[in-house]
Short mmCIF file of C-alpha atoms in Angstrom, two decimals:
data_model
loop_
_atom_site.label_atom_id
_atom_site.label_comp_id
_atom_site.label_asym_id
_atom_site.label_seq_id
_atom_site.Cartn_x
_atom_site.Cartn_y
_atom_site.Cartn_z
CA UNK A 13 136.71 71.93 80.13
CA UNK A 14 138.16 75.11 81.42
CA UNK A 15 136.61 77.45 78.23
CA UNK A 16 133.20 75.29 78.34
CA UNK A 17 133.03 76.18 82.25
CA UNK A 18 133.77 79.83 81.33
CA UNK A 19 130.91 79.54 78.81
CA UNK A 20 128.52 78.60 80.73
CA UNK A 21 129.00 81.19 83.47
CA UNK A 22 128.81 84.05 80.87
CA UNK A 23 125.74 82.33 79.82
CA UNK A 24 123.99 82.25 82.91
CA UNK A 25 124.70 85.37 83.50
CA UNK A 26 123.52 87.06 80.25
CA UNK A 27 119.99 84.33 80.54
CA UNK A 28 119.99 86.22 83.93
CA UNK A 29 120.65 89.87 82.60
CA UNK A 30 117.65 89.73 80.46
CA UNK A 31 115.49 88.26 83.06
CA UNK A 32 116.59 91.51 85.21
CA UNK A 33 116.72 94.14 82.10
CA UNK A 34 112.59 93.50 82.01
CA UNK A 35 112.56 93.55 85.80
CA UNK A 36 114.18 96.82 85.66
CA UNK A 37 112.32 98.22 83.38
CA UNK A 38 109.41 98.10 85.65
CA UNK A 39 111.28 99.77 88.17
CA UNK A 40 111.24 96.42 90.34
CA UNK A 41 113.17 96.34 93.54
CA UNK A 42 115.67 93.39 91.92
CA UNK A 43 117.22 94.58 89.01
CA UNK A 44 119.28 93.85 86.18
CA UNK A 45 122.70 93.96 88.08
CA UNK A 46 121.23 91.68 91.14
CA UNK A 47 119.63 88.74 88.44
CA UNK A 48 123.18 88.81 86.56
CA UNK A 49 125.27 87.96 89.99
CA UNK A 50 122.58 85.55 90.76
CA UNK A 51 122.79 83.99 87.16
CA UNK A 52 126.63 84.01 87.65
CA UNK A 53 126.62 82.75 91.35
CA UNK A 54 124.46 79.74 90.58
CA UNK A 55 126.23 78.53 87.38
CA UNK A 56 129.82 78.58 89.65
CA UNK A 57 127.82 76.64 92.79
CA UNK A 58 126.74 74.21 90.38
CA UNK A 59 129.72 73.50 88.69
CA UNK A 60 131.77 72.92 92.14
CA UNK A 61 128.86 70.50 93.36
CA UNK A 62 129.32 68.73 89.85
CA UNK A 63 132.94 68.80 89.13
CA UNK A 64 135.25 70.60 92.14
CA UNK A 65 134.89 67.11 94.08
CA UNK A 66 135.91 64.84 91.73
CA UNK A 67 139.72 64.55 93.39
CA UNK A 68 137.87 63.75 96.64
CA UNK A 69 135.72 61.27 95.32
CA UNK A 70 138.34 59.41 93.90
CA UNK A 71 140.32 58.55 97.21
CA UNK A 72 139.07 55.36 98.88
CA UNK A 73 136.61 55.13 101.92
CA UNK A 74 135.22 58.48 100.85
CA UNK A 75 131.86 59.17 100.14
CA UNK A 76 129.41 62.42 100.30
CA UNK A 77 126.92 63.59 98.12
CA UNK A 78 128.36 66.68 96.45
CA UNK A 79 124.94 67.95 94.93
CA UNK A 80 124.26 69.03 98.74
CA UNK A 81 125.81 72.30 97.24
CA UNK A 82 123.35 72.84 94.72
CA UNK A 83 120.47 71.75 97.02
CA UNK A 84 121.61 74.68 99.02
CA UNK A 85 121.40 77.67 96.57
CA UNK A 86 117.60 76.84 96.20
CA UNK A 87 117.17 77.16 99.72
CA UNK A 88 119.08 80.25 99.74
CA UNK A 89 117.30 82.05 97.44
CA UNK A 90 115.09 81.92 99.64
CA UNK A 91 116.66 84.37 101.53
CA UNK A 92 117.36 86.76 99.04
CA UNK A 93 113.95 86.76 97.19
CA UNK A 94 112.32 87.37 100.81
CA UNK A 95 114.50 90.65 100.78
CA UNK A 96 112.33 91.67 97.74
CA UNK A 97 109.09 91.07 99.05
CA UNK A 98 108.25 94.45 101.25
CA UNK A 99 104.64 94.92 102.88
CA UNK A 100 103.57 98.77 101.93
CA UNK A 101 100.23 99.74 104.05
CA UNK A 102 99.56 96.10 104.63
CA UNK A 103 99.78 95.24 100.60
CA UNK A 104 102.25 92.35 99.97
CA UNK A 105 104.40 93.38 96.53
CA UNK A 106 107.34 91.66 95.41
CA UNK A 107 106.56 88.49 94.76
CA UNK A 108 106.95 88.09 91.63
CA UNK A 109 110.46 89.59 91.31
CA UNK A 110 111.37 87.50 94.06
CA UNK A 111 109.67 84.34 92.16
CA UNK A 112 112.23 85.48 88.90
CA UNK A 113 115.14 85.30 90.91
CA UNK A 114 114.35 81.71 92.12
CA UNK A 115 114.24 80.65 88.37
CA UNK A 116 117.25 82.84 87.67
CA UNK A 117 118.99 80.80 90.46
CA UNK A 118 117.60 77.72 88.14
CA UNK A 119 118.53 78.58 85.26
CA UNK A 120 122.26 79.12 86.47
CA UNK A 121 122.02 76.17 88.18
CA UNK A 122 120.61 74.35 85.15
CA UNK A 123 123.44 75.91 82.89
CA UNK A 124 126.29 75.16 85.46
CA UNK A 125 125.49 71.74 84.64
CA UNK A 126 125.88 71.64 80.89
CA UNK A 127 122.12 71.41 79.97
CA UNK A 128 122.13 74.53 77.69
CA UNK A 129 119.16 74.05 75.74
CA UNK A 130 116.62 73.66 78.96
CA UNK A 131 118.56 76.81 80.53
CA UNK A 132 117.59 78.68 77.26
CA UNK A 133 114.31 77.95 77.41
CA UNK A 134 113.79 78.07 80.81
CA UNK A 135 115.07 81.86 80.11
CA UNK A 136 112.71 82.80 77.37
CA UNK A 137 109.77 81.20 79.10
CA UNK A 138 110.52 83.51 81.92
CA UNK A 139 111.16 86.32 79.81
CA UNK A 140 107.43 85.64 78.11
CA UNK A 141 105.61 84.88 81.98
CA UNK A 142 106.98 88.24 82.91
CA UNK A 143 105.89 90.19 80.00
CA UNK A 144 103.49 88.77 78.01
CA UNK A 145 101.41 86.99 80.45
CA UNK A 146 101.61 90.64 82.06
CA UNK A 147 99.84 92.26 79.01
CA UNK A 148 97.45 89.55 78.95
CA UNK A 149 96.43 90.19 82.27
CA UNK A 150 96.40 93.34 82.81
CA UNK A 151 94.30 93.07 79.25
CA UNK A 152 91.62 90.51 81.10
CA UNK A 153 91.52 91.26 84.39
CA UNK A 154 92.63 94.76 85.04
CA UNK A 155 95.50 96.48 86.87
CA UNK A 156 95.93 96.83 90.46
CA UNK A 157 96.63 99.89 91.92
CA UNK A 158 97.29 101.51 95.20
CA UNK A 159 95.26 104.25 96.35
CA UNK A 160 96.66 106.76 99.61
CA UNK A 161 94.04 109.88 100.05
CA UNK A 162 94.62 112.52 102.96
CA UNK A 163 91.10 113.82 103.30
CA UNK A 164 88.98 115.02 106.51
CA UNK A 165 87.31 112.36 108.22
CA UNK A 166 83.31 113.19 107.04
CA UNK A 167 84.71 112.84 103.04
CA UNK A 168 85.29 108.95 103.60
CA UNK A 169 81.67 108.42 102.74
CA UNK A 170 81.85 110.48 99.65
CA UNK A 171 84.73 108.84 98.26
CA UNK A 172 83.58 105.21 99.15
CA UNK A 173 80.24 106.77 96.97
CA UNK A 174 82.28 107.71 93.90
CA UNK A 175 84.12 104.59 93.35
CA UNK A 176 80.87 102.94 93.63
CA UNK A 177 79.94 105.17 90.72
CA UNK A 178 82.46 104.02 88.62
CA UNK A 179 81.86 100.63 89.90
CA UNK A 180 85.01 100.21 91.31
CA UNK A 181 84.96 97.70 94.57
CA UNK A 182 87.85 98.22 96.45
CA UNK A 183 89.25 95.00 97.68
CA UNK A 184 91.53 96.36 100.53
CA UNK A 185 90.03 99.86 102.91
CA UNK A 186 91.91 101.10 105.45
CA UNK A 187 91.64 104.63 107.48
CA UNK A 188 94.59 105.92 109.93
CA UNK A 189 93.76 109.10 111.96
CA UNK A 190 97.19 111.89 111.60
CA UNK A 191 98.01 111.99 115.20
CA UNK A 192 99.53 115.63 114.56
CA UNK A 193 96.29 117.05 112.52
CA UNK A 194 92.94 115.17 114.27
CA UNK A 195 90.68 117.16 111.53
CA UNK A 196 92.10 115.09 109.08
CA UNK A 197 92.86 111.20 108.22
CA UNK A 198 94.83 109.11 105.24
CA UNK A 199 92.39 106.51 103.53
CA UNK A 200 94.14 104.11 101.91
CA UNK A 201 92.45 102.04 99.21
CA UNK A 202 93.38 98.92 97.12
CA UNK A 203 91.52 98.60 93.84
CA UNK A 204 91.77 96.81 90.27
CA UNK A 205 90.81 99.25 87.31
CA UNK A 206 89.42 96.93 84.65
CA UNK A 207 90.87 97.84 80.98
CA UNK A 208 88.36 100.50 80.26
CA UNK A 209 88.67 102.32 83.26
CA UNK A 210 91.74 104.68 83.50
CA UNK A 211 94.12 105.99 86.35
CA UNK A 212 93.17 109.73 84.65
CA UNK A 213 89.18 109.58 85.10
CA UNK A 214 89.54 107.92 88.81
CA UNK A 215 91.78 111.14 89.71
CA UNK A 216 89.01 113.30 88.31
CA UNK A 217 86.20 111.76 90.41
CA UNK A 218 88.43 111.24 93.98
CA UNK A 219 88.88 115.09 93.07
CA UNK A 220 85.49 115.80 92.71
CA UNK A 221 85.07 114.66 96.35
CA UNK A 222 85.00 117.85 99.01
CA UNK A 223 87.88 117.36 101.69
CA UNK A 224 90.38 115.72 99.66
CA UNK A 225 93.62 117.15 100.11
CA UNK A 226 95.97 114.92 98.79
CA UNK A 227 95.88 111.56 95.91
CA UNK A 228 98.55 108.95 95.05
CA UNK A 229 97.95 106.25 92.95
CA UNK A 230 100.83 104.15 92.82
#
């Protein structure tokens, strides 16, 4: 029992490492270090909650429900994923690294028990959400991006006017007025570029725009 609990923590924690090695790769806030420890951490609570009470269940007038332990890892990843989830000029990101470490907690907890198989594919579905459903969509429906533009106040208009030029509709506009320089303001712009529209001609046209002093498209 000993090596086959051994197993299954290395297991979790490698199903967990490649979960993270795709996360980091896209420069994600939870990485591949973080999704290993929580591979590692879940497997270990879920093989105390199945097995570390057994000498305590055995004695008489006892009784307690020992999965209580793994009940509590899902609720604590709750915790955790919220500490990926950051709000950047009012534009919620993070959600779905914080969604992969909820089934990383899973698919420890799923491989603490013994249920290799589902933990394996439970893994490789992941793995195929994050990446390939990632291509698909950004294929489809287009790629969001972040727009921050330091530009004087009377070049708002203009720049609203070349984005509708390149029919671009942002979804998210915001202006904030630089207390230390009143002549100028940071408009900050949420937009999806659909496949045939690139990062490299929207920089051209925001550039085109009089007033613009500064561009970052994250």
């Amino acid at each position: 029992m000993l090596t086959d609990f051994l197993l299954r923590i290395a297991l979790a924690g490698a199903l967990g490492g490649l979960i993270g090695i795709e996360r980091q790769l896209r420069a994600k806030e939870a990485g591949l270090r973080t999704h290993i420890l929580v591979g590692i951490g879940s497997a270990m609570f879920m093989i105390v909650s199945k097995y570390g009470f057994a000498d305590i269940l055995m004695q008489t007038h006892v009784s307690f429900d020992p999965s209580r332990v793994a009940a509590q890892v899902v609720s604590g990843m709750g915790f955790l994923g919220a500490g990926t989830i950051i709000i950047q000029k009012q534009i919620v990101k993070g959600l779905t690294t914080a969604a992969g470490l909820w089934v990383t907690a899973a698919i420890g907890l799923v491989i603490g028990s013994g249920l290799y198989e589902i933990g394996i594919y439970g893994a490789f579905m992941t793995l195929i959400v994050l990446e390939v459903f990632r291509q698909i969509s950004n294929h489809w429906v287009g790629h969001h991006h972040l727009i921050e533009i330091r530009l004087l106040p009377e070049s708002v208009p203009a720049v609203l006017v070349a984005l509708q030029k390149m029919r671009i509709r942002p979804g998210h506009i915001k202006i904030n007025q630089r207390d230390e320089d009143e002549s100028k303001c940071e408009l900050i712009l949420d937009v999806i570029l659909r496949p045939k529209q690139s990062v490299d001609k929207l920089y051209e046209a925001l550039m085109s725009v009089k007033g613009i002093k500064r561009i970052d498209i994250n």
